Coordinates of C-alpha atoms and ligand atoms in Angstrom, one line a residue:
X114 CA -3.3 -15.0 -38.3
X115 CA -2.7 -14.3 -34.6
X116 CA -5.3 -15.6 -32.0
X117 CA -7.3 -13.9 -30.6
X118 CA -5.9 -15.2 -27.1
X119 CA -2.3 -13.8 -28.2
X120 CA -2.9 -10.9 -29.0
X121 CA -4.6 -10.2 -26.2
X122 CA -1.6 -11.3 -24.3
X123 CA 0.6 -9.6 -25.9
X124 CA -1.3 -6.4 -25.3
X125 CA -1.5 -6.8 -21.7
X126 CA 2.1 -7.7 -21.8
X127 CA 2.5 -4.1 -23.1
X128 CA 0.3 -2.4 -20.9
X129 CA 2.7 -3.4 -18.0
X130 CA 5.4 -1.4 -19.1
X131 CA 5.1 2.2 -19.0
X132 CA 7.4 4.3 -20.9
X133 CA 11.2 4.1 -20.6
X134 CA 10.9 0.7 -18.7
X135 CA 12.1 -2.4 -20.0
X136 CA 11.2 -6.2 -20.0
X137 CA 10.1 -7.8 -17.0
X138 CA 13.0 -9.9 -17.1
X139 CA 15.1 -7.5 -16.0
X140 CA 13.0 -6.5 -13.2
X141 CA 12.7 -9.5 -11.9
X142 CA 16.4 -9.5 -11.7
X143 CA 16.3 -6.6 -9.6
X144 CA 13.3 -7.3 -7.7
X145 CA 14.3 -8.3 -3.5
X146 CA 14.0 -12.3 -3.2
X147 CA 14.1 -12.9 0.4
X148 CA 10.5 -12.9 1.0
X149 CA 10.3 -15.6 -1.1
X150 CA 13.5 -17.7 0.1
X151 CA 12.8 -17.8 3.9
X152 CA 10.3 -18.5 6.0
X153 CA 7.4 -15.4 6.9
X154 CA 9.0 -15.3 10.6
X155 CA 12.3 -15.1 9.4
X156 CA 11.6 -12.2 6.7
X157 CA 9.3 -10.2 9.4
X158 CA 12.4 -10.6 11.5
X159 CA 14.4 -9.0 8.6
X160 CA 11.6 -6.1 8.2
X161 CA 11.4 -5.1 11.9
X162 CA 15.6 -5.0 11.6
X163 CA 15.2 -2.8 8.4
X164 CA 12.8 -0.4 10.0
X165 CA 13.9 -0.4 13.7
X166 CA 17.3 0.8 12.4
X167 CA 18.7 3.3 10.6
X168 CA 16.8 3.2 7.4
X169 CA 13.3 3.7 9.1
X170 CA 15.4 6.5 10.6
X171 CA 15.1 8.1 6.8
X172 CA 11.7 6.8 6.1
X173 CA 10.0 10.1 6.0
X174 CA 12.5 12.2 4.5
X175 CA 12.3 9.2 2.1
X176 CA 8.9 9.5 1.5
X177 CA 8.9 13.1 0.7
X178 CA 11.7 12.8 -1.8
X179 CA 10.0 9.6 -3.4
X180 CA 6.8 12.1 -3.8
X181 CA 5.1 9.8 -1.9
X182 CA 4.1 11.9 0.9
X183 CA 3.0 14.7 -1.6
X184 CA 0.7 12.2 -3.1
X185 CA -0.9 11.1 0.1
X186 CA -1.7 14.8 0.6
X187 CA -3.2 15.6 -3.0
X188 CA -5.7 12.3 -2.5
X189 CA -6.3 13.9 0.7
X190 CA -6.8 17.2 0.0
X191 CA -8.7 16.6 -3.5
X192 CA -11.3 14.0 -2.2
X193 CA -9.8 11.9 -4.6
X194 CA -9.7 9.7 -1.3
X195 CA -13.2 11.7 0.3
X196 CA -13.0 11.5 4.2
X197 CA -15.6 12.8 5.1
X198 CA -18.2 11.3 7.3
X199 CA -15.8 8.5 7.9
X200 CA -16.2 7.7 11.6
X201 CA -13.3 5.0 12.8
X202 CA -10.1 4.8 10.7
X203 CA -7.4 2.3 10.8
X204 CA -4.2 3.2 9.2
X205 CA -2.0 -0.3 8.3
X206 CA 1.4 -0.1 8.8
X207 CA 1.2 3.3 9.6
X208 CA 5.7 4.1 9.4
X209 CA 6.5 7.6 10.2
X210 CA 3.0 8.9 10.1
X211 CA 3.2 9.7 7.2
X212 CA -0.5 9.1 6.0
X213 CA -1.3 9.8 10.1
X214 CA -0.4 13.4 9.3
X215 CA -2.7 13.6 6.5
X216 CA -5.9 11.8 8.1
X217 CA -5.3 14.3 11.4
X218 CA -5.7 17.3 9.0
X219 CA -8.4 15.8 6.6
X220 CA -10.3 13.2 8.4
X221 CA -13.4 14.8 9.9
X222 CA -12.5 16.2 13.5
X223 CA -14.9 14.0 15.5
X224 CA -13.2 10.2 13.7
X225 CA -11.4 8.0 15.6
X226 CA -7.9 7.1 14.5
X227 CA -5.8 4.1 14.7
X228 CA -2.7 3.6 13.5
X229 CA -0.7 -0.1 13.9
X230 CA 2.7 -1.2 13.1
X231 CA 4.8 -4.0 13.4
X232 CA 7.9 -2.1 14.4
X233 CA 7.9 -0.4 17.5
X234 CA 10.6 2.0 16.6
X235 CA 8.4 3.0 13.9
X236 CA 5.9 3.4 16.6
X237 CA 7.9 5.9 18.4
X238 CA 8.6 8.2 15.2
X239 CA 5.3 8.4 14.1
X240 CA 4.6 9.5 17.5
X241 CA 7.2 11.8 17.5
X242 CA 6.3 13.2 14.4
X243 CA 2.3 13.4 14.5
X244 CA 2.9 15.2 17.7
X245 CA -0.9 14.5 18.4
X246 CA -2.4 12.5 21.1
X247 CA -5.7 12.1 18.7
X248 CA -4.5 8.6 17.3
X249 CA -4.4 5.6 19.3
X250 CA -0.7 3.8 17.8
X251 CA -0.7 -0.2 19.0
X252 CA 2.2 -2.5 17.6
X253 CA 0.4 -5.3 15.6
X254 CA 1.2 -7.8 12.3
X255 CA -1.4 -7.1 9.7
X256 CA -1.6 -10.8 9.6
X257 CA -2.8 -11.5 13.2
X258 CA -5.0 -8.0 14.0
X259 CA -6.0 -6.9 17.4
X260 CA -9.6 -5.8 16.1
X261 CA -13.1 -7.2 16.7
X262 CA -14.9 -8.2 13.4
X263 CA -16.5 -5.1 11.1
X264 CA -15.0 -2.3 13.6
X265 CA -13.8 0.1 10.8
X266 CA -15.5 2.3 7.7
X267 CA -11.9 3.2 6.6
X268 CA -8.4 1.6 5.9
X269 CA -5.9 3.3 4.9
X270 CA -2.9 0.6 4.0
X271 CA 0.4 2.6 2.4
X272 CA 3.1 0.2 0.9
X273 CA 3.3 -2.1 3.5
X274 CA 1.1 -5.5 1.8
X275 CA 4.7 -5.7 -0.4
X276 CA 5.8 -6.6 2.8
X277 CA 4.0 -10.0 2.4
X278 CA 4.3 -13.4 0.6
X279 CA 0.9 -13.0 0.1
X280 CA -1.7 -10.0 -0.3
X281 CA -4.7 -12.6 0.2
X282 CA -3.7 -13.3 4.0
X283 CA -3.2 -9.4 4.9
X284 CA -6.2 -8.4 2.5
X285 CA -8.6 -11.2 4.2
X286 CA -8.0 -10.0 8.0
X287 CA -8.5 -6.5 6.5
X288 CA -11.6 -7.4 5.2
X289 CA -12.5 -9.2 8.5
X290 CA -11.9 -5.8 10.5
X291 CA -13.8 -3.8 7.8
X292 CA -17.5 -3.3 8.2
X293 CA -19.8 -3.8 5.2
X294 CA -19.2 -0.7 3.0
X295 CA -16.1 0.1 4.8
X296 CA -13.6 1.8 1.8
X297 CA -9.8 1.3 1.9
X298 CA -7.1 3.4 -0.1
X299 CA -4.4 0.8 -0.8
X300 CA -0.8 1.7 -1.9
X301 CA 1.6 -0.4 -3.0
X302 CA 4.5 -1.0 -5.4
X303 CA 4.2 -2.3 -8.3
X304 CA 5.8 -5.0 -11.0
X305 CA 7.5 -2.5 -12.9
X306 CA 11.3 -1.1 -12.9
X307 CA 10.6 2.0 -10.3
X308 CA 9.3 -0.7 -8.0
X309 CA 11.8 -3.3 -8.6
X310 CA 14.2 -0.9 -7.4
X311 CA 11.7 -0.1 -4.7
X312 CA 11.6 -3.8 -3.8
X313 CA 15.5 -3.4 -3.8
X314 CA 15.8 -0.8 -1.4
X315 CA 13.2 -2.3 1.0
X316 CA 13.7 -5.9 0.8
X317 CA 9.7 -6.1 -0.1
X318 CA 8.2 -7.6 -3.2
X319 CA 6.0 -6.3 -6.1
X320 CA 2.7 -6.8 -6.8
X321 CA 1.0 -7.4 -10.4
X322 CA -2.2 -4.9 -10.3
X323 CA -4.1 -7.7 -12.1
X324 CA -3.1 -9.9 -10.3
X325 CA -4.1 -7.8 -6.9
X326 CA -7.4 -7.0 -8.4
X327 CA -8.8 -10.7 -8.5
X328 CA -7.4 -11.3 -5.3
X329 CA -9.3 -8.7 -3.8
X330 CA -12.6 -9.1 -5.6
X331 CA -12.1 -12.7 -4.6
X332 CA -12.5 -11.6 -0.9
X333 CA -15.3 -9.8 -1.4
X334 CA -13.4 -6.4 -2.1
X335 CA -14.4 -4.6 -5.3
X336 CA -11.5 -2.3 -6.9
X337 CA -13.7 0.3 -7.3
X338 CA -11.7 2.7 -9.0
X339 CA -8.1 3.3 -9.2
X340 CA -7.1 7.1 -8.8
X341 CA -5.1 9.1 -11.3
X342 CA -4.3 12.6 -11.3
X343 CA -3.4 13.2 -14.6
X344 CA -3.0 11.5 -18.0
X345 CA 0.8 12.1 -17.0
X346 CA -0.1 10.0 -13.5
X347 CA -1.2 7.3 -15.2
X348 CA 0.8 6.9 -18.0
X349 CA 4.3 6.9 -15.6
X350 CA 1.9 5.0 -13.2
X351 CA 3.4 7.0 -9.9
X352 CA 3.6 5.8 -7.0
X353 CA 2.4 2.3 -7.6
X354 CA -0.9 1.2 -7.1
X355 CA -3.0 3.7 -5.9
X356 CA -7.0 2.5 -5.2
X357 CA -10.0 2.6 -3.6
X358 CA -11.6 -0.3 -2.6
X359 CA -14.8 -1.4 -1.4
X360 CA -15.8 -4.1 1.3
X361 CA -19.0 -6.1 0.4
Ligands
LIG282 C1 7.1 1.7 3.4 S1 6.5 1.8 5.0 C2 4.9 2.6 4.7 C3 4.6 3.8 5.7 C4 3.3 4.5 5.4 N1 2.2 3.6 5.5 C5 3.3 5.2 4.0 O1 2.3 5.1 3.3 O2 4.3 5.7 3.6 C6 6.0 0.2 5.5 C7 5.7 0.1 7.0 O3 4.9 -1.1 7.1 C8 5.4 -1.8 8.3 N2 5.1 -3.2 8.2 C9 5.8 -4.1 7.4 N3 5.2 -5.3 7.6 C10 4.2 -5.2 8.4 C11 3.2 -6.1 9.0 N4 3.2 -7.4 8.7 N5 2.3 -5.6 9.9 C12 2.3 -4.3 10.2 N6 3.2 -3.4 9.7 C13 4.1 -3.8 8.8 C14 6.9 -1.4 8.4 O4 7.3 -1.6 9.7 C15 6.9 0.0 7.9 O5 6.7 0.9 9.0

């Protein structure tokens, strides 16, 4: 007879793969490696090349063709992701504006926004493309943040922790910058074939959402629920990790 322990294993192993997906193995084979072959000052030297140039050029149209920005605007829009009452916002890695737009039409009039980036570039065409003087954009490395201790009730972080060896040191200074009972929405790709090509096209890595959800609770932010649209949603898990989490 099987283990118990097995065939536990083995059905976590499954729930990993959604339909049409195959083993692991092969996205690993596809996943981007760099992150984990150089140094983090050499790879954030890669990522501000790969967004200051062309390619962040096609971010947004990107997005939108990805679904990605249509997602943002149905959290949004639904309250699966409520806003309201939400008083000082930061938005992480904040690319085109994409997610900008949407907190400028769904955030309550009177909240602050703040929007940081590591590429300045990127800056520029979210500025560009908000076309709103309401957000406050600075040019920062979610590792090493500009902000005082518990100064926000709201992250919002879109695909950009992929864009570090490790979520613990981006998810910890978030959490330092969060007040208690703060909530953050946090995107990113996951270890499955859509984001192994993801990873691909970005030079990012994936992220396990087990894996993710003990590293948040160990610093002290609960996954408090993940949000699905539809049994469809979930089942082609679109658009990554998608989640709300709570600060302590
Ligand atoms: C895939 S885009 C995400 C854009 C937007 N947040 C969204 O949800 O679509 C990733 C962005 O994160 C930025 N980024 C990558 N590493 C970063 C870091 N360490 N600190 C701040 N921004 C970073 C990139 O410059 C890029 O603009």
């Amino acid at each position: 007879m099987m283990p118990k322990a097995t065939k536990s294993r083995q059905r976590h192993h499954r729930r990993q793969h959604g339909p049409g997906e195959r083993p692991k193995v092969i996205n690993k084979l596809i996943e981007h490696r760099l992150i984990q072959r150089v140094s983090y000052e050499e790879y954030r030297a890669k990522v501000r090349d790969v967004y200051g140039g062309p390619q962040g050029a096609m971010l947004a149209a990107c997005s939108m063709i990805s679904l990605h920005t249509t997602l943002g605007e149905r959290l949004f829009q639904k309250r699966k992701f409520d806003l309201a009452g939400l008083r000082n916002i930061l938005d992480v890695g904040s690319g085109a504006g994409q997610i900008a737009r949407h907190l400028l039409r769904y955030a309550d009039p009177e909240a602050r926004l703040t929007c940081f980036d590591l590429s300045p570039e990127m800056i520029q065409r979210a500025r560009n493309r908000v076309k709103s003087d309401r957000p406050r954009f600075v040019v920062a490395d979610l590792m090493h943040l500009p902000f005082a201790d518990d100064s926000f009730d709201c992250v919002t972080c879109g695909y950009v922790l992929e864009h570090l060896p490790d979520a613990a040191l981006g998810l910890a200074e978030l959490s330092r910058v969060m007040a208690p009972g703060a909530r953050m929405l946090l995107l990113a790709t996951e270890d499955n074939l859509s984001g192994a090509m993801t990873s691909r096209l970005w030079c990012c890595r994936t992220y396990n959402r087990l894996e993710l959800a003990r590293v948040c609770e160990t610093l002290g932010l609960r996954w408090h629920k993940e949000l699905w649209f539809t049994r469809m949603h979930k089942v082609f898990r679109a658009g990554g990790i998608c989640v709300e989490l709570v600060k302590q």
